[in-house]
Structure formats: structure tokens, C-alpha cells
GROMACS .gro file of C-alpha atoms in nm:
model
  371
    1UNK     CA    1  -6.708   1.696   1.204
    2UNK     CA    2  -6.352   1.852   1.223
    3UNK     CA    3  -6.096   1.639   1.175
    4UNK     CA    4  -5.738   1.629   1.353
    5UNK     CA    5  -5.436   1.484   1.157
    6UNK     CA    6  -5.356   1.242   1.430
    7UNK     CA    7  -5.583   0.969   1.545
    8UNK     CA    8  -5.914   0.935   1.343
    9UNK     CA    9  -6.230   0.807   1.526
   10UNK     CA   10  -6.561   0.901   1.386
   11UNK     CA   11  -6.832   1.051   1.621
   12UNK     CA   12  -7.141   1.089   1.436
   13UNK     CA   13  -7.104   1.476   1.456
   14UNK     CA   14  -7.072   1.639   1.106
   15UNK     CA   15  -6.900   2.022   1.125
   16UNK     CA   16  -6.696   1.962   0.826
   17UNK     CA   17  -6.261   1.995   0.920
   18UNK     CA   18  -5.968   1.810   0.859
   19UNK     CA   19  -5.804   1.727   1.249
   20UNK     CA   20  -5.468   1.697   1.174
   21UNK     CA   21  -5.206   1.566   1.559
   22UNK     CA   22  -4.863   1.623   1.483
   23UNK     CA   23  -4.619   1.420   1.713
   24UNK     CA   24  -4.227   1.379   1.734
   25UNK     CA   25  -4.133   1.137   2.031
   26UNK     CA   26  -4.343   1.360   2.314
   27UNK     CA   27  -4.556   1.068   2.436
   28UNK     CA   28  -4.250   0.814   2.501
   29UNK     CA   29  -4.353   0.746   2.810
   30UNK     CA   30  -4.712   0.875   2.847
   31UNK     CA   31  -4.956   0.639   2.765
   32UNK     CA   32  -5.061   0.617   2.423
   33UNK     CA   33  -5.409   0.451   2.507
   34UNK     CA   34  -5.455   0.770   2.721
   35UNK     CA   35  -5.353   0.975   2.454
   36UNK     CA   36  -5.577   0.820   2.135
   37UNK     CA   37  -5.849   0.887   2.425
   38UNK     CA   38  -5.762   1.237   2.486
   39UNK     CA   39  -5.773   1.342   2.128
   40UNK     CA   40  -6.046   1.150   1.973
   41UNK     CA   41  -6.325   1.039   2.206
   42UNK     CA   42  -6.385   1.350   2.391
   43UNK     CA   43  -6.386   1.616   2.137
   44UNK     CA   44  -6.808   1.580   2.057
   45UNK     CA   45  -6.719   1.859   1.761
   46UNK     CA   46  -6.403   1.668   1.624
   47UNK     CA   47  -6.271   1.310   1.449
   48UNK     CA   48  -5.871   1.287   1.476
   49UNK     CA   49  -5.820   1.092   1.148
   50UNK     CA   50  -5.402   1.089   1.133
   51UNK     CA   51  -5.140   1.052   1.317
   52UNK     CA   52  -4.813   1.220   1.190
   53UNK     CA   53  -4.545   1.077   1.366
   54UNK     CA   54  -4.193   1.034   1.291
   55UNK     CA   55  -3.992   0.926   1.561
   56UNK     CA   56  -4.140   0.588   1.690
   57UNK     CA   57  -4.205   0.535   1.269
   58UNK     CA   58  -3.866   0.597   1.190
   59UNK     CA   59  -3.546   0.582   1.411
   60UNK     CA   60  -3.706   0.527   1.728
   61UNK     CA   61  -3.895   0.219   1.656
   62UNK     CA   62  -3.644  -0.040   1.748
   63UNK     CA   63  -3.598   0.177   2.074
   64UNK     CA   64  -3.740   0.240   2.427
   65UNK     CA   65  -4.092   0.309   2.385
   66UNK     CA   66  -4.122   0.144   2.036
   67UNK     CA   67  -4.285  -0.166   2.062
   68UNK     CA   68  -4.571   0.011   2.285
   69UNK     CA   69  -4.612   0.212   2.029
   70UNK     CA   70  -4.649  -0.042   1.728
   71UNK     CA   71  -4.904  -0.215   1.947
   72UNK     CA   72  -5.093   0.070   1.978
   73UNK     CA   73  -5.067   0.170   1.621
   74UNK     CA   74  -5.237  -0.193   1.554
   75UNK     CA   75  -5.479  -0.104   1.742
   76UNK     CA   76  -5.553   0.219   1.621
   77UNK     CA   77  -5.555   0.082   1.251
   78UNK     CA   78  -5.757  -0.210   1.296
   79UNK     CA   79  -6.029  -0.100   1.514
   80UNK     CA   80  -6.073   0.321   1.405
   81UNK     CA   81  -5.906   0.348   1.078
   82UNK     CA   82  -5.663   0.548   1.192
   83UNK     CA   83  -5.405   0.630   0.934
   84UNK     CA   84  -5.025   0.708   1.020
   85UNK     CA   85  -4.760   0.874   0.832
   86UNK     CA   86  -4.387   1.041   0.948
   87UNK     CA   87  -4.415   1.363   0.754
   88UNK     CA   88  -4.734   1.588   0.681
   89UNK     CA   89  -4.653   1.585   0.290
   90UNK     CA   90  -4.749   1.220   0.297
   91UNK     CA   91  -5.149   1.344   0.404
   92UNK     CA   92  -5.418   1.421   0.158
   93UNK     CA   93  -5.495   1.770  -0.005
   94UNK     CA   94  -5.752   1.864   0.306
   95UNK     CA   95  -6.132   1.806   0.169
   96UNK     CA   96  -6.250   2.095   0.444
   97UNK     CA   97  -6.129   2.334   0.669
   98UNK     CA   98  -5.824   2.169   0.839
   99UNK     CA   99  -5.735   2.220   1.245
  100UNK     CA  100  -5.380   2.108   1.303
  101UNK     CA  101  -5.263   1.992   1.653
  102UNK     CA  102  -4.892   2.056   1.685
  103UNK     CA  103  -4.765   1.827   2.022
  104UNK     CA  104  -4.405   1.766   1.923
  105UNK     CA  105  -4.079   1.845   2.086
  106UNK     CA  106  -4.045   2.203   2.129
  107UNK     CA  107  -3.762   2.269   1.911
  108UNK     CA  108  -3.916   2.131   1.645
  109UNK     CA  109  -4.265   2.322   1.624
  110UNK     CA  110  -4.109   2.587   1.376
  111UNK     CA  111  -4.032   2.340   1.163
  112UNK     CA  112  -4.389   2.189   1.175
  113UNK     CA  113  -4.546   2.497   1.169
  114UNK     CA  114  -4.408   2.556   0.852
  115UNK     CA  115  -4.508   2.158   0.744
  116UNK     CA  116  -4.876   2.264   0.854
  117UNK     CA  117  -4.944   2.594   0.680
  118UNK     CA  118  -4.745   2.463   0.384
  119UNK     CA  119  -4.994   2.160   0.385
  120UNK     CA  120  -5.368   2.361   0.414
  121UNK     CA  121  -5.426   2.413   0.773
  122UNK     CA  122  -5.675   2.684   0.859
  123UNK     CA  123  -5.607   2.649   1.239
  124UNK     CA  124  -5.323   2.581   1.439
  125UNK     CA  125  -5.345   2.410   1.794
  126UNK     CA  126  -4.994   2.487   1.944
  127UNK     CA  127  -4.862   2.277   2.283
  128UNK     CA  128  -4.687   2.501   2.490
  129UNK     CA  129  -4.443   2.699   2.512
  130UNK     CA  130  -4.491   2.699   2.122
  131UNK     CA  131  -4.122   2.712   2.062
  132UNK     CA  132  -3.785   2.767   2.241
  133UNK     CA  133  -3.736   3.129   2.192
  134UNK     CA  134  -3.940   3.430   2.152
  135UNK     CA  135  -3.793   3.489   1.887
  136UNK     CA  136  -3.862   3.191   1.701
  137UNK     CA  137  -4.214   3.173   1.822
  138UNK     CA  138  -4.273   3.553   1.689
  139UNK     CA  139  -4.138   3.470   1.358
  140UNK     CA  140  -4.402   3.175   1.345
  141UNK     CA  141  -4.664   3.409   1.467
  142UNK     CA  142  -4.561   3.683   1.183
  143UNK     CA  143  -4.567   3.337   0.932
  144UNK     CA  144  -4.856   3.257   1.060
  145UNK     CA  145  -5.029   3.597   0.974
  146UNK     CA  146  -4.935   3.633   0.674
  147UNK     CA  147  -5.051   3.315   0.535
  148UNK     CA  148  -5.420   3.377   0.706
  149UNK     CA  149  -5.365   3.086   0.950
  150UNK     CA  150  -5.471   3.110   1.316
  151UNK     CA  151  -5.243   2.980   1.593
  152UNK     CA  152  -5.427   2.886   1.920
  153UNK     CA  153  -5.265   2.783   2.204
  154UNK     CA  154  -5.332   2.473   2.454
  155UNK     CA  155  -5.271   2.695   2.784
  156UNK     CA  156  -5.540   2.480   2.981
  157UNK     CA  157  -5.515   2.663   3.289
  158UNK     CA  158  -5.677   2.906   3.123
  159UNK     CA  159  -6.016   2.738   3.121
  160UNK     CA  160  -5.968   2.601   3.429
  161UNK     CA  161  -6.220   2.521   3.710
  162UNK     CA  162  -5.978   2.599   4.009
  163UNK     CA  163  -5.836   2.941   3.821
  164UNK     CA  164  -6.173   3.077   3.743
  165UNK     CA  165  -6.332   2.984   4.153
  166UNK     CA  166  -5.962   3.153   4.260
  167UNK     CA  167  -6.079   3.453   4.134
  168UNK     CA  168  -6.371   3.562   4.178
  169UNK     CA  169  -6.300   3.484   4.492
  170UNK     CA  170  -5.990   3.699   4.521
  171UNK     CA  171  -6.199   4.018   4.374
  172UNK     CA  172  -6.416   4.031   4.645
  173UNK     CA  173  -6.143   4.065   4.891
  174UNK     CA  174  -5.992   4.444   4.808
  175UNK     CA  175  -5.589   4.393   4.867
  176UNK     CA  176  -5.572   4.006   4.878
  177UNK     CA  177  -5.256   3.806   4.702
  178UNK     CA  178  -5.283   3.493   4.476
  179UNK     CA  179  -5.055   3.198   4.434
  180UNK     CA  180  -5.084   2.945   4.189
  181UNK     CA  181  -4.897   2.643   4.261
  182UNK     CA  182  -4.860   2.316   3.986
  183UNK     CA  183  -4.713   2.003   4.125
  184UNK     CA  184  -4.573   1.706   3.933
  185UNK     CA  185  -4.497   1.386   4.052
  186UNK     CA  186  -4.170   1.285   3.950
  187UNK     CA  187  -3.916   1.095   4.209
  188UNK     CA  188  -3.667   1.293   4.375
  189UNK     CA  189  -3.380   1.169   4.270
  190UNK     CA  190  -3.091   1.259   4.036
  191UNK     CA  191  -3.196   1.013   3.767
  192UNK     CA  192  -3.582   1.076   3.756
  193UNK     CA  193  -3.496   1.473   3.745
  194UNK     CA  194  -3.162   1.453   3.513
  195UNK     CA  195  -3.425   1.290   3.296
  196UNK     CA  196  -3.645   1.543   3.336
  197UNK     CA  197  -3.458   1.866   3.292
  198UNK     CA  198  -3.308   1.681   2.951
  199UNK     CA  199  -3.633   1.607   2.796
  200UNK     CA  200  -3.743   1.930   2.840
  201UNK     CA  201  -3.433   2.106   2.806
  202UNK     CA  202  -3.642   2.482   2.785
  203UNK     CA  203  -3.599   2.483   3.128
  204UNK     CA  204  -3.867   2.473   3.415
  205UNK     CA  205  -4.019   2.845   3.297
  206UNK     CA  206  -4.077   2.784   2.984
  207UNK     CA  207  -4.224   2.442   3.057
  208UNK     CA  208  -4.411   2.303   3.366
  209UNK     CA  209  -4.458   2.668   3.455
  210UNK     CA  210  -4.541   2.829   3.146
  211UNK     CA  211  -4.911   2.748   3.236
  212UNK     CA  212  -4.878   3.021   3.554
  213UNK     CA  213  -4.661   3.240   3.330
  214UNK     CA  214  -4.994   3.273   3.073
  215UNK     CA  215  -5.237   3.302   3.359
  216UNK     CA  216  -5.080   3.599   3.470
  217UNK     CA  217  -5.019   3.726   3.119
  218UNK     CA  218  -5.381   3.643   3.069
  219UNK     CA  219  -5.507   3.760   3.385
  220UNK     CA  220  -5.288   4.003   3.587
  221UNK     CA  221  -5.147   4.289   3.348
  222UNK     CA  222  -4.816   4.099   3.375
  223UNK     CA  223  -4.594   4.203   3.081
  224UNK     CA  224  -4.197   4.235   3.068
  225UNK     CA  225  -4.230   4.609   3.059
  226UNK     CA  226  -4.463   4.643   3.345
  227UNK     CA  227  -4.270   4.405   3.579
  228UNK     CA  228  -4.118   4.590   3.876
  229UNK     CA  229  -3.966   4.337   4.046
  230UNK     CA  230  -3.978   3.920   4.096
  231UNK     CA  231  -3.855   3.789   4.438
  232UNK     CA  232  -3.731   3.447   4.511
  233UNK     CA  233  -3.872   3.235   4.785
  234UNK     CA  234  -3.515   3.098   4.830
  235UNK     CA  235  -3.607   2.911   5.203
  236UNK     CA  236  -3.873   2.714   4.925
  237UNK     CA  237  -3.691   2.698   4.564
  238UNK     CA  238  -3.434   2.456   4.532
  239UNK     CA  239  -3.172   2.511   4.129
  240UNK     CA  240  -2.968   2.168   4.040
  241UNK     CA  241  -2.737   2.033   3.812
  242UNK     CA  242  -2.796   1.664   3.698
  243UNK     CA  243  -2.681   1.445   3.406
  244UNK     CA  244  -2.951   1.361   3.183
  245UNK     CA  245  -2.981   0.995   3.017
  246UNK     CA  246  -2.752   1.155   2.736
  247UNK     CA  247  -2.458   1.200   3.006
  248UNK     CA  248  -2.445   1.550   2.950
  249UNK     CA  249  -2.536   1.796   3.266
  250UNK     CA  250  -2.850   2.049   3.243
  251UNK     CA  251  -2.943   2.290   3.501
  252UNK     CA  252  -3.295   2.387   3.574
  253UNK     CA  253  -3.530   2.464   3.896
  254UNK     CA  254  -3.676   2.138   4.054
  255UNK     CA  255  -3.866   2.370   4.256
  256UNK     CA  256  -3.927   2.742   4.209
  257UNK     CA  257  -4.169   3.021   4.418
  258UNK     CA  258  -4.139   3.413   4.357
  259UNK     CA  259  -4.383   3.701   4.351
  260UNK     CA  260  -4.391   3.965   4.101
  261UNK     CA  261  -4.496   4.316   4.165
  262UNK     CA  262  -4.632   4.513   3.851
  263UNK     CA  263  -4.577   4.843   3.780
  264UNK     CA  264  -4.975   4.914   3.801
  265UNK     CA  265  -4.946   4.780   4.147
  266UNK     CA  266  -5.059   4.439   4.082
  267UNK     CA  267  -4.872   4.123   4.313
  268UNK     CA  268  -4.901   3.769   4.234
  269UNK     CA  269  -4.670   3.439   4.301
  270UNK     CA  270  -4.600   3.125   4.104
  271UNK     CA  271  -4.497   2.812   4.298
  272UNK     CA  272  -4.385   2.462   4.083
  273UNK     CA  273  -4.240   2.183   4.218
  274UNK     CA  274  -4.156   1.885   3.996
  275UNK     CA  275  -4.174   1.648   4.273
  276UNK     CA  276  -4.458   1.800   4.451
  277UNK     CA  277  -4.758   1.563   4.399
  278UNK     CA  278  -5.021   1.500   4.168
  279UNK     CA  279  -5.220   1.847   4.254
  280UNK     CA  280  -5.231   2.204   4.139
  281UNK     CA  281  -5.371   2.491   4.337
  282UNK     CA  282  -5.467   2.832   4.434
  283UNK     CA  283  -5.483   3.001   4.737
  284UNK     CA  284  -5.573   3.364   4.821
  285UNK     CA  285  -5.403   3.530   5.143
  286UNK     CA  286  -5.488   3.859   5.301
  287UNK     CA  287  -5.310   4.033   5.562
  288UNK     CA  288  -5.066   3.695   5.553
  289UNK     CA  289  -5.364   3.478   5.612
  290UNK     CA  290  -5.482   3.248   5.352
  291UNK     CA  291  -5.843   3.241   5.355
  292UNK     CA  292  -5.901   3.046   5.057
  293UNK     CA  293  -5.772   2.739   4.865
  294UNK     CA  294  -5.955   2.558   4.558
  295UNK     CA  295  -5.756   2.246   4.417
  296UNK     CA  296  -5.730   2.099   4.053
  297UNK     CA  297  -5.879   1.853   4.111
  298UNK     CA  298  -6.153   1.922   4.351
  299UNK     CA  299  -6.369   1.627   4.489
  300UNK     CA  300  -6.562   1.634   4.177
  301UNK     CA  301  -6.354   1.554   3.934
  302UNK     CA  302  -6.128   1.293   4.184
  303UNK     CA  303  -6.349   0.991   4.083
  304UNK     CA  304  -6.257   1.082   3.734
  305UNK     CA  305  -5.895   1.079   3.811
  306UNK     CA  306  -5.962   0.772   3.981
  307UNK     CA  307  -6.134   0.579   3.696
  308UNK     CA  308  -5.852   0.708   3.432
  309UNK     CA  309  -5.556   0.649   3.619
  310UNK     CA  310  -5.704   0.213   3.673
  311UNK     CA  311  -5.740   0.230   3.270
  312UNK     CA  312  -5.416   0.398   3.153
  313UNK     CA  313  -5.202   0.347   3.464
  314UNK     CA  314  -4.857   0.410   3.212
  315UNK     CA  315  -4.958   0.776   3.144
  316UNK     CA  316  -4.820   1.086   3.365
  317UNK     CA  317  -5.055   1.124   3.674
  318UNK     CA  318  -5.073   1.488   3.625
  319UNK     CA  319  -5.258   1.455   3.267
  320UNK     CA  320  -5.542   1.289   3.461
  321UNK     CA  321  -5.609   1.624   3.684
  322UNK     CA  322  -5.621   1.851   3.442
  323UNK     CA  323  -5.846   1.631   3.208
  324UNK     CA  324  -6.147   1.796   3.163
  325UNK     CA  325  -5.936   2.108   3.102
  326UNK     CA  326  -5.795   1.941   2.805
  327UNK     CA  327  -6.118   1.854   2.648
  328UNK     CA  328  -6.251   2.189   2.714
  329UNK     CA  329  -5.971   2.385   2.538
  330UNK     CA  330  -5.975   2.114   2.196
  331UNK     CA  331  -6.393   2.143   2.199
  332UNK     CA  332  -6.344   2.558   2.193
  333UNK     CA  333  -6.093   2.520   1.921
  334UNK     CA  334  -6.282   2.277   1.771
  335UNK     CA  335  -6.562   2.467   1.718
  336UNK     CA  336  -6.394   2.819   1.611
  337UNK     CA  337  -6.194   2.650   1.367
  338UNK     CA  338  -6.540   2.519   1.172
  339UNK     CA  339  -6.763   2.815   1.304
  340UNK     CA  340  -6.576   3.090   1.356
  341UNK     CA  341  -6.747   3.095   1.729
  342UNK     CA  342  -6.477   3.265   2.008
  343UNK     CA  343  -6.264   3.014   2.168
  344UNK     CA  344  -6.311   3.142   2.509
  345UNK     CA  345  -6.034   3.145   2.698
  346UNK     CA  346  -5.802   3.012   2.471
  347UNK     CA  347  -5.472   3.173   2.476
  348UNK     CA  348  -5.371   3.316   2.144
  349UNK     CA  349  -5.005   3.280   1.976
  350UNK     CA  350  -4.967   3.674   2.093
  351UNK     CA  351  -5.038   3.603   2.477
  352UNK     CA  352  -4.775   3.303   2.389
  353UNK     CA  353  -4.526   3.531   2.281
  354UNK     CA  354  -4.564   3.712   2.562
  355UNK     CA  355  -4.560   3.460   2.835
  356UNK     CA  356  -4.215   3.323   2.660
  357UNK     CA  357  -4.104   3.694   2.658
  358UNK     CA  358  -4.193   3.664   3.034
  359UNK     CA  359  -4.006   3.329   3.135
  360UNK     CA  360  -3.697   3.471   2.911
  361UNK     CA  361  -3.668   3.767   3.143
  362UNK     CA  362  -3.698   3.602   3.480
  363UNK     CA  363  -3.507   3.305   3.446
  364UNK     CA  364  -3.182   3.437   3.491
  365UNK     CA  365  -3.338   3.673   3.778
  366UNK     CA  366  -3.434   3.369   3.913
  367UNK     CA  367  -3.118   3.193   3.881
  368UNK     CA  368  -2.936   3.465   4.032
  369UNK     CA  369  -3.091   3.506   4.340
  370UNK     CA  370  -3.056   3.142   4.396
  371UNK     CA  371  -2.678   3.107   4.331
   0.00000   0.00000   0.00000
């Protein structure tokens, strides 16, 4: 069984790796009995046997947040064995191959990327964006290299149900245009979004929509060099400035929709709205018709949102759609990490670099043409 520093809870399956979940105040307010789920009992290939986690173990414990947290470390302890630590030099030598999950803040992933090569990992799993530059993140893919440690990245979308039905669909229709749209459901007001744009203070590009940025890395020859032009919706996208929690003012998109024409003649959009709903799409227009629409989720997987939202009803509604997608992309890793078997799908550090190099390039395009 691989093992993820994180959470530990044994499954019976025996592939032989360390699974290592490295976490720096990113769940505050998510739902940390949703969480533990996510990463231990629905990886069949994988235990999560530590928790690194330094914020709610250290400074933040006395704060908002902290006393959830302590209950759920209880928890954790007395009924899996989970172990917890605040640094990675606290864990064991690894006993196998080791897969690290890195889901901390983004500015400090360089810094734990470091931590996790320096202590054995084989295999990175890296949240998205991966780090707050490109330049940063290249110099942690070129550390990364050179050690002989592989850095995956947890671009879900990528495996996704909705992306893959979008299109086929859209190849059998010479000429037709894609739009993926992700919705969140935060409130529309100045507090709930100052919140937002401090927490993740990357900005909207190189967060909520940094899934859409990969997909058309991934997907639609979409490169910095072989972008001809992005166009604002500006009757749709709305740009803010808001006081975060801190007092000090950030400005970021609360909603955002442009197309980009390629070079090789490909044209796609990208629509986010962080008060949009619980639902992501894609639809597929020709001659300005849409003629097709598939939804994350679809009425399959809506009694599963259903049934997870009643049992962890603290967590972030849109981790419940995009569930299975999770679970898909940790299995793949999962299993390359211990048998070297392709992770299908599964967005590599270099198609990270490249969607950051992406959301670098058109956010102050963006911001322009919305002044």
C-alpha cells in the first residue's frame, strides 16, 4: 500500500509507499472530516499515515479554525493511528517508495518542496498552481529533476467526466467553439470576496481558473507563444477592489470570460465566476448556437453530492462536485508512484509551468481591457 504523509488509514491493499499530506492552514474552513475522507478512504492503492501540519499545531491553534481542528486530530489519533507533526524532519526515514502530497498555501510549496525531496520522496503530488510564479515553480521543476523526483500535478479537470463527453463531442462538429465555465459559491458581498481574493492572493488566474488554464494547455495547443489574441467578455466579467480580513485591499476578477485565438487557428473561452453556483460546465456552440452542454456534476454523480454535502456540511460545496475527480487523479498517482504505470491524464509539473506561464501573460491583458 502507498502511504501519504498526512492522514494514515490502513486499507488492506499492500503496494508498498510512504503517503506523505503536507498542509499549512489551507483547510481553515473546509471541513476536515471531508478532508481525512478525501485522502484516505478512497484511494483503494494508498494509506495516508501523517499529517504534516504546522499552522493549526503551532500559531494557529488558539485561533479561528483551531479547536475544529484539535477535535479532529483526536479523532484521527484515536480511531486510525494517524500521526501528526509541524515539520517533515520530524517523520521517519521512509521504509518504501514515498508519494508526497503538497496542499499548503501557495507561497509556501517551494519551501516544502525542498522539505519533501530533502526528506526521501520519490513522487510529488503538487495542488495547484504549484507556486506563485513561474519562475519559482520552474526552479522547483529544475530541483526536482535533478534530484530524480517526479512532480505530478492535481489538475482534476483533467480526468474529468464533463471535459472528456465535451469533447468528443466538439470533434465531431468541424468549426464548433468550447467554453468551459467553473462556478463557486461564495456570497456576493464585499466581505465574503475581500476574504476571498486575500486567501488566495495569486489572483483569480492562477487559482479558481488555473484548472481551464491546464485544460487548454493540455488540450488545445494553447501556449504563450502561440496565443494570438484573448478578448474580454466585458458585458459578463466584473474586476474589484475589496479589503481582505487583514484590512489591506487586493484586486482580483470576481468574474472573468474571454476567448483566445491560437496562432494554429485554434478558439476556445474560459468563464469563472466566484459567486456563480455550485456547478462547472461545458458547452459547445456552432454558428452561435450552442448545441451541447454536459455539467460537473451530471445526474449521476448528484446523489453523491447529495449524500456528502448531509455528512460534511462545513466543507466548500464545490469539493463535493468534483469528487470523484479527486479520487481519480490520487488513485493514478497512486499507482505510478509504486508501479511505474502512466498516470493518465495527470498534468505534469511542465504543463504546470506552462499554464502559470499562461495566467502570467493574460492577467494584465485581462485587467486592461476591463479598466
Amino acid at each position: 500500500m502507498h502511504h501519504f504523509y498526512g492522514v494514515s488509514v490502513s486499507r488492506g491493499v499492500t503496494t508498498g509507499f510512504d503517503y506523505l499530506l503536507v498542509l499549512n492552514r489551507r483547510v481553515e474552513a473546509s471541513g476536515w472530516r471531508y478532508f481525512f475522507m478525501i485522502h484516505s478512504h478512497t484511494c483503494p492503492s494508498a494509506s495516508l499515515d501523517y499529517i504534516v501540519e504546522p499552522w493549526f499545531m503551532g500559531a494557529g491553534g488558539d485561533g479561528p479554525g483551531g479547536d475544529d481542528f484539535k477535535k479532529f486530530q483526536a479523532e484521527a489519533e484515536s480511531d486510525f493511528g494517524v500521526k501528526f507533526a509541524t515539520s517533515l524532519g520530524e517523520l521517519p526515514a521512509p521504509a518504501a517508495p514515498r508519494l508526497t502530497l503538497i496542499s499548503g498555501r501557495t507561497g509556501d510549496n517551494p519551501k516544502l518542496l525542498t522539505e519533501s525531496i530533502a526528506n526521501g520522496a520519490k513522487c510529488i503530488y503538487l495542488e495547484k498552481p504549484g507556486a506563485p510564479t513561474v519562475a519559482e515553480l520552474q526552479q522547483m521543476k529544475d530541483e526536482a529533476e535533478a534530484a530524480g523526483v517526479e512532480v505530478l500535478m492535481g489538475y482534476n479537470k483533467n480526468v474529468c467526466k464533463y471535459v472528456r463527453k465535451t469533447r468528443e463531442f466538439a470533434s465531431t462538429i468541424p468549426g464548433s467553439h468550447v467554453t468551459f465555465v467553473s462556478n463557486n459559491a461564495y456570497e456576493n458581498t464585499p466581505e465574503s470576496l475581500g476574504e476571498c481574493f486575500e486567501r488566495n492572493a495569486e489572483g483569480m488566474l492562477k487559482n479558481m481558473a488555473i484548472h481551464e488554464l491546464a485544460l487548454l494547455v493540455s488540450f488545445y495547443d494553447v501556449s504563450v507563444e502561440n496565443i494570438a489574441s484573448v478578448t474580454a467578455d466585458k458585458e459578463f466579467s466584473s474586476m474589484q477592489t475589496l479589503a481582505g480580513p487583514s484590512g489591506k485591499e487586493w484586486t482580483d476578477f470576481d468574474k472573468i470570460k474571454f476567448t483566445i485565438t491560437t496562432k494554429t487557428g485554434t478558439e476556445v473561452s474560459v468563464q469563472a465566476d466566484r459567486c456563480g453556483g455550485t456547478d462547472s460546465f461545458a458547452t459547445v456552440t456552432t454558428k452561435g448556437e450552442e448545441v451541447f452542454r454536459y455539467y460537473m456534476p451530471d445526474d449521476e454523480d448528484r446523489q453523491l453530492v447529495e449524500e456528502l454535502t448531509a455528512k460534511y456540511p462545513t466543507a466548500m460545496p464545490y469539493f463535493f462536485t468534483q469528487d470523484p475527480d479527486y479520487i481519480t487523479v490520487k488513485e493514478r498517482v497512486a499507482k505510478h508512484t509504486v508501479s511505474g504505470e502512466e498516470a493518465e491524464g495527470v498534468a505534469t509539473i511542465g504543463v504546470a509551468v506552462e499554464t502559470l506561464r499562461v495566467a502570467e501573460y493574460l492577467t494584465p491583458m485581462l485587467q486592461e481591457q476591463l479598466k
